[in-house]
Coordinates of C-alpha atoms and ligand atoms in Angstrom, one line a residue:
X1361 CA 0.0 0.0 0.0
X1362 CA 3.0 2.7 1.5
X1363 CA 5.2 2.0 -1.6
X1364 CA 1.3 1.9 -4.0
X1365 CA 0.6 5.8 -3.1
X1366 CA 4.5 7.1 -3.0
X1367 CA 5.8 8.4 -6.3
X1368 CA 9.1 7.2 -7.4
X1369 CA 10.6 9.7 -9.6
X1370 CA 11.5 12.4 -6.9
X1371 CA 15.7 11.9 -7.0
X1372 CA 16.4 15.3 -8.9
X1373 CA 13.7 17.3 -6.6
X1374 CA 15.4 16.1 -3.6
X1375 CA 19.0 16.3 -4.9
X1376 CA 18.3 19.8 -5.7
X1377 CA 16.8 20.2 -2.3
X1378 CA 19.6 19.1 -0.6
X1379 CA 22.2 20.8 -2.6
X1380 CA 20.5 24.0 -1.6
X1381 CA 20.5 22.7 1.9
X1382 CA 24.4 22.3 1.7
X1383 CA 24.8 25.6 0.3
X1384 CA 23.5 27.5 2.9
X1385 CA 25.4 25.1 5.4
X1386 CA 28.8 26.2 3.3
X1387 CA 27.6 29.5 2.8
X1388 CA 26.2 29.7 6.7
X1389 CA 27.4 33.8 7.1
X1390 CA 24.8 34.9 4.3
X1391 CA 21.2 34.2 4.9
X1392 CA 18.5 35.0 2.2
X1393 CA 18.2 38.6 2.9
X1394 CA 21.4 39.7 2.9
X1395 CA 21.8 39.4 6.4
X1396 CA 25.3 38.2 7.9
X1397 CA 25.2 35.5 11.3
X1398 CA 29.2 36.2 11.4
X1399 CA 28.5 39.7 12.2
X1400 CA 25.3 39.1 14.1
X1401 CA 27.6 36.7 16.7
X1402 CA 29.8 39.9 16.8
X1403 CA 27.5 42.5 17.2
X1404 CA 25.9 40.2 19.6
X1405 CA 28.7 40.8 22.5
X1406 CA 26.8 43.6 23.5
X1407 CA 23.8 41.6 24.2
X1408 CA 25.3 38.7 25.7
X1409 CA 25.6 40.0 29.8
X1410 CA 21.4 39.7 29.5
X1411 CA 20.6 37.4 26.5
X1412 CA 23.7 35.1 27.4
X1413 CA 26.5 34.3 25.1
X1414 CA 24.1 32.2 22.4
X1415 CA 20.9 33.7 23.5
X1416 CA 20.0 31.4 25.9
X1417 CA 19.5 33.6 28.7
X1418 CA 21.3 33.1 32.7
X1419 CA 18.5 34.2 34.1
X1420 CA 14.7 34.6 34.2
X1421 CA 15.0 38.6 34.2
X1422 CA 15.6 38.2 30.9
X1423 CA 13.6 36.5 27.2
X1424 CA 16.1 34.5 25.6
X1425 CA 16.2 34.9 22.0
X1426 CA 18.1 31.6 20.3
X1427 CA 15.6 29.8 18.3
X1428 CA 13.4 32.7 17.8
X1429 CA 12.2 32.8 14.3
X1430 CA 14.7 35.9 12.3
X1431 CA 11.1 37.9 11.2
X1432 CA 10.0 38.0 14.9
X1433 CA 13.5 39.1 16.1
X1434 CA 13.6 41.7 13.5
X1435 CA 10.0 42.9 13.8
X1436 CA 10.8 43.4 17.6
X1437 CA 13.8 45.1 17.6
X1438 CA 12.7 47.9 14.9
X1439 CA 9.9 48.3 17.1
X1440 CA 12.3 48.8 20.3
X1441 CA 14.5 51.2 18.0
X1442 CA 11.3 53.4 17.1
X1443 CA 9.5 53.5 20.1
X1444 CA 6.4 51.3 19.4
X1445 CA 7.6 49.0 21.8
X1446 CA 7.9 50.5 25.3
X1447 CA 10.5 49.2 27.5
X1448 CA 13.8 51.5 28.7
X1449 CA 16.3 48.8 28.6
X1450 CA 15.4 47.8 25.0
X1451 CA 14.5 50.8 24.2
X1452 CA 18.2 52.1 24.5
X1453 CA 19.6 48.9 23.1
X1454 CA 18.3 49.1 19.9
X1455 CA 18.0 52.9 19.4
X1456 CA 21.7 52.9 17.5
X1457 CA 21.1 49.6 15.3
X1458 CA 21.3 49.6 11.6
X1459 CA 18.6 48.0 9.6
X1460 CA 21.9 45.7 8.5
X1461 CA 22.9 44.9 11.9
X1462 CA 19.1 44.1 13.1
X1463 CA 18.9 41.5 10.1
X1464 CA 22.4 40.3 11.2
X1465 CA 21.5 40.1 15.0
X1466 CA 18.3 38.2 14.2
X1467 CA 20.2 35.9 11.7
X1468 CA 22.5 34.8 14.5
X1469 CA 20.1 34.5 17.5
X1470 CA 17.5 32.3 14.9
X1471 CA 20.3 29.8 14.5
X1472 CA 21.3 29.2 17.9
X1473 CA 19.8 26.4 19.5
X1474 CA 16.8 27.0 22.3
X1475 CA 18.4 25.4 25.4
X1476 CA 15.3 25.3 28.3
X1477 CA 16.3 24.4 32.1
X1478 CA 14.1 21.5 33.5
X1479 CA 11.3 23.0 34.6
X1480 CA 11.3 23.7 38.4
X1481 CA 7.7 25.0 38.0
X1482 CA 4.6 22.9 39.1
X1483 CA 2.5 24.1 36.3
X1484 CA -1.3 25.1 35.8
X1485 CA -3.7 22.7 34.8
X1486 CA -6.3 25.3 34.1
X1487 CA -3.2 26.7 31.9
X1488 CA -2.5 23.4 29.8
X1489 CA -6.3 22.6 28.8
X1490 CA -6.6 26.8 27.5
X1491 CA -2.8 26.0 26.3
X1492 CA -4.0 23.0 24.2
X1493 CA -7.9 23.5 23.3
X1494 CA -8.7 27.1 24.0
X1495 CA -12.1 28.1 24.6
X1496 CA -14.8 30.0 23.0
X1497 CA -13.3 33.3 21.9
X1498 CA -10.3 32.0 22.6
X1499 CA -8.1 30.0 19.8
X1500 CA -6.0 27.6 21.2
X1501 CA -2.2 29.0 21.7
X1502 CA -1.1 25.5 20.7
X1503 CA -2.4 26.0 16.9
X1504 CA 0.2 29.4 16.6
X1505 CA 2.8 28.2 19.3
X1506 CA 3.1 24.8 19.0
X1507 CA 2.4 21.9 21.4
X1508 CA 5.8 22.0 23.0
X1509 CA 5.8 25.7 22.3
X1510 CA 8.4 25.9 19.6
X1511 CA 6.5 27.9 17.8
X1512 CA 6.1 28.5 13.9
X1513 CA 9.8 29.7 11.8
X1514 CA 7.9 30.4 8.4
X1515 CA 5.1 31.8 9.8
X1516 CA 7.4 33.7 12.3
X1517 CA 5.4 33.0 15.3
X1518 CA 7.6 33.4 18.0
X1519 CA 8.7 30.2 20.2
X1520 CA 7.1 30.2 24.1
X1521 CA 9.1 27.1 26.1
X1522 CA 11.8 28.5 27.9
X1523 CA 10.2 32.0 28.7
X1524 CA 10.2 33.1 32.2
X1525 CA 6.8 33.4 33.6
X1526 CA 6.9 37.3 34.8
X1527 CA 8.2 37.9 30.9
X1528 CA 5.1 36.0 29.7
X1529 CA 2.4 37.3 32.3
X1530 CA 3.9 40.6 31.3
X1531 CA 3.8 40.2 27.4
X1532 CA 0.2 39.0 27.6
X1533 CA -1.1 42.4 29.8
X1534 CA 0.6 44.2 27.0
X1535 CA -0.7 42.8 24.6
X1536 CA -4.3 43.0 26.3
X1537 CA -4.2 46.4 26.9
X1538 CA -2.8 47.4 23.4
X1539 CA 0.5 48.1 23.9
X1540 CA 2.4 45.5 21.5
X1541 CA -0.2 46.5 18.9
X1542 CA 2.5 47.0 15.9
X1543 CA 3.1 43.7 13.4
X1544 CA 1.9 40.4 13.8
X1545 CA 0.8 41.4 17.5
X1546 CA -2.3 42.2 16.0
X1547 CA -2.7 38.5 15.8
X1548 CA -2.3 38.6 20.2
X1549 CA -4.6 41.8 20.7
X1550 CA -8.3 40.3 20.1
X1551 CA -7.4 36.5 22.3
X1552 CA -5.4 38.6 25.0
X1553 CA -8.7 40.8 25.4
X1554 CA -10.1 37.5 26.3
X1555 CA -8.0 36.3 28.8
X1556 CA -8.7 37.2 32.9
X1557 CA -5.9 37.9 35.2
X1558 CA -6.2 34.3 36.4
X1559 CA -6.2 33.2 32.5
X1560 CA -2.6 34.9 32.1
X1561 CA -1.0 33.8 35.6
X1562 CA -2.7 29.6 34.3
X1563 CA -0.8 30.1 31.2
X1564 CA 2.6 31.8 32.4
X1565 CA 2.7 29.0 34.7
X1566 CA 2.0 26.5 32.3
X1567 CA 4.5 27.6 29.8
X1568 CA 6.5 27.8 32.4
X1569 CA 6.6 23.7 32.1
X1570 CA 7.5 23.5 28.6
X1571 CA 11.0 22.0 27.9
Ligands
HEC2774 C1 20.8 45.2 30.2 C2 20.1 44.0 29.8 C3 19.8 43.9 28.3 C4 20.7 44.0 27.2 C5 22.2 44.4 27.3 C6 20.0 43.7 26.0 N1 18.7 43.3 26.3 FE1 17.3 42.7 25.0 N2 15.9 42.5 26.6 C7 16.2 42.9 27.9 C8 14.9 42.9 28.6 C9 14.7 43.3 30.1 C10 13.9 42.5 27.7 C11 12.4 42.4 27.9 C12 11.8 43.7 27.6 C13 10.3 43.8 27.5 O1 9.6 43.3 28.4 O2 9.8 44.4 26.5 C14 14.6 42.3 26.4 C15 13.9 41.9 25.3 C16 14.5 41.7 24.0 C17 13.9 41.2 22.8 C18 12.4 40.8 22.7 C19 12.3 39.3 23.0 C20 11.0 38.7 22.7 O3 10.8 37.5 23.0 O4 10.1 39.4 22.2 C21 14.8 41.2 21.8 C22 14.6 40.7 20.4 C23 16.1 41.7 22.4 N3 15.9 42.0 23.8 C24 17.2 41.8 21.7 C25 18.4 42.3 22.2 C26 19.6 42.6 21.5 C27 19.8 42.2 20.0 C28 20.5 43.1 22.3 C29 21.9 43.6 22.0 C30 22.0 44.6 20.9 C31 19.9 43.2 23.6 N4 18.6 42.7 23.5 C32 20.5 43.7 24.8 C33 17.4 43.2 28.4 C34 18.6 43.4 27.7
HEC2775 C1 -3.3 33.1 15.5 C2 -2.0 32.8 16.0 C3 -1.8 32.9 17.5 C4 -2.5 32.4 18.5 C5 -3.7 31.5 18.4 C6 -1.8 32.7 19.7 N1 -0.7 33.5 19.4 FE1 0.6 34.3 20.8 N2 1.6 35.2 19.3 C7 1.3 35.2 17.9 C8 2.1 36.1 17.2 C9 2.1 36.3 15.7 C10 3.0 36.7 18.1 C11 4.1 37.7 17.9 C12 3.4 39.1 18.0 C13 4.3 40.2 17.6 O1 4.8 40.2 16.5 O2 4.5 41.2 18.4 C14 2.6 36.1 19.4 C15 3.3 36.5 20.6 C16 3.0 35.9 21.8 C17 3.7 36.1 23.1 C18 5.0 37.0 23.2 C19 6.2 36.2 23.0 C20 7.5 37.0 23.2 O3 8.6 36.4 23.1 O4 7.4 38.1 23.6 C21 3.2 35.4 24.0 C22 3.6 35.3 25.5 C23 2.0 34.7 23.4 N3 2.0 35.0 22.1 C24 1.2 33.8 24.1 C25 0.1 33.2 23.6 C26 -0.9 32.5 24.3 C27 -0.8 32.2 25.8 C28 -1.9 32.1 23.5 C29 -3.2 31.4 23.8 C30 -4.1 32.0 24.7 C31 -1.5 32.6 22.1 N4 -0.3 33.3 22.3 C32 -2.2 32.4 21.0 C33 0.3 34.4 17.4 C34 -0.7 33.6 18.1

């Protein structure tokens, strides 16, 4: 039956699939839109004391970025640099970066590997079911951010597992009270406006679980 319904003749597709693959391992520095991860891990030192050294951040005052999909990372930053994103730390991060070094900043941290601690927290069970199967009004998070919360790279939906819970109680008030309103946050605005106090603290401490 398997071997019935699989077409044969797919060598050259894959060949040519793979030989692109190995291009952009060989060529690794230049990703698609010009942007450099050679200069990105450079420009990243300045970064590193809060995101860590590969974006996988020391501690939970901070996001960590590795993993996160490039269109997200860029998105955010712009919207540090101009304001549309409030936050003072960021804010004066990001207010001398280049459009080149943004692209190359988001290159690098996109293709460093997420690395989550074993999750010390016991976890919402309220959270999980509204994680998985959302309710009415509310779509569930797992259909833009995953199951595991890894999120979606083409669709540039950022990765949750591995965000601290005060970051993620935080980004969802925002987002409920319009304040990441720029981008794809539209997508967050209309199922944050859903979600009660309680809602946010269930699902911060049920992300909180994802490794
Ligand atoms: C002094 C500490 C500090 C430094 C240095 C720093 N950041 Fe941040 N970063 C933060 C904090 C705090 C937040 C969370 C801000 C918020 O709540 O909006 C953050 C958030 C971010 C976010 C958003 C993450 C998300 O999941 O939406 C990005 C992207 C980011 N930083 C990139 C950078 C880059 C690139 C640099 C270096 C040019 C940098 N940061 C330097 C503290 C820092
Ligand atoms: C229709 C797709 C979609 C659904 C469903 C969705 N999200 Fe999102 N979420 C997004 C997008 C897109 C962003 C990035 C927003 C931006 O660009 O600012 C985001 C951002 C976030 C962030 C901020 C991440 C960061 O690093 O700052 C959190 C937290 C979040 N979502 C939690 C949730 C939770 C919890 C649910 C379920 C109640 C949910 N999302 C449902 C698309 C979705």
């Amino acid at each position: 039956m398997m071997s019935a319904i699989q077409p044969p003749p797919h060598r050259g597709r894959l060949t040519a699939g793979m030989l692109l693959g190995l291009a952009f391992l060989a060529g690794a520095a230049q990703a698609d839109d010009g942007a450099s991860i050679e200069a990105g891990r450079e420009a990243s030192q300045s970064c590193a004391a809060c995101h860590g050294a590969q974006g996988n951040s020391p501690t939970p005052a901070f996001p960590s970025l590795a993993g996160q999909p490039a269109r997200y990372l860029v998105s955010q930053l712009k919207a540090y640099r101009g304001g549309k994103r409030e936050n003072a730390i960021m804010n004066a991060q990001a207010a001398n970066l280049s459009d080149q070094q943004i692209r190359d900043l988001a290159a690098y941290y996109a293709a460093q590997r997420r690395e989550v601690a074993d999750p010390a927290d016991a976890g919402s069970e309220s959270g999980a079911i509204l994680y998985a199967h959302g309710r009415e009004g509310v779509p569930a998070c797992a259909a833009c951010h995953g199951v595991g919360g890894h999120g979606n790279r083409p669709a540039g939906f950022p990765a949750l597992r591995g965000l601290p819970s005060a970051y993620v109680v935080q980004s969802l008030t925002d987002f409920r009270d319009g304040k990441r309103a720029f981008g794809q946050g539209g997508l967050m605005l209309p199922i944050a406006a859903e979600l009660s106090d309680e809602d946010i603290q269930a699902l911060a401490a049920h992300i909180a679980t994802l490794d």
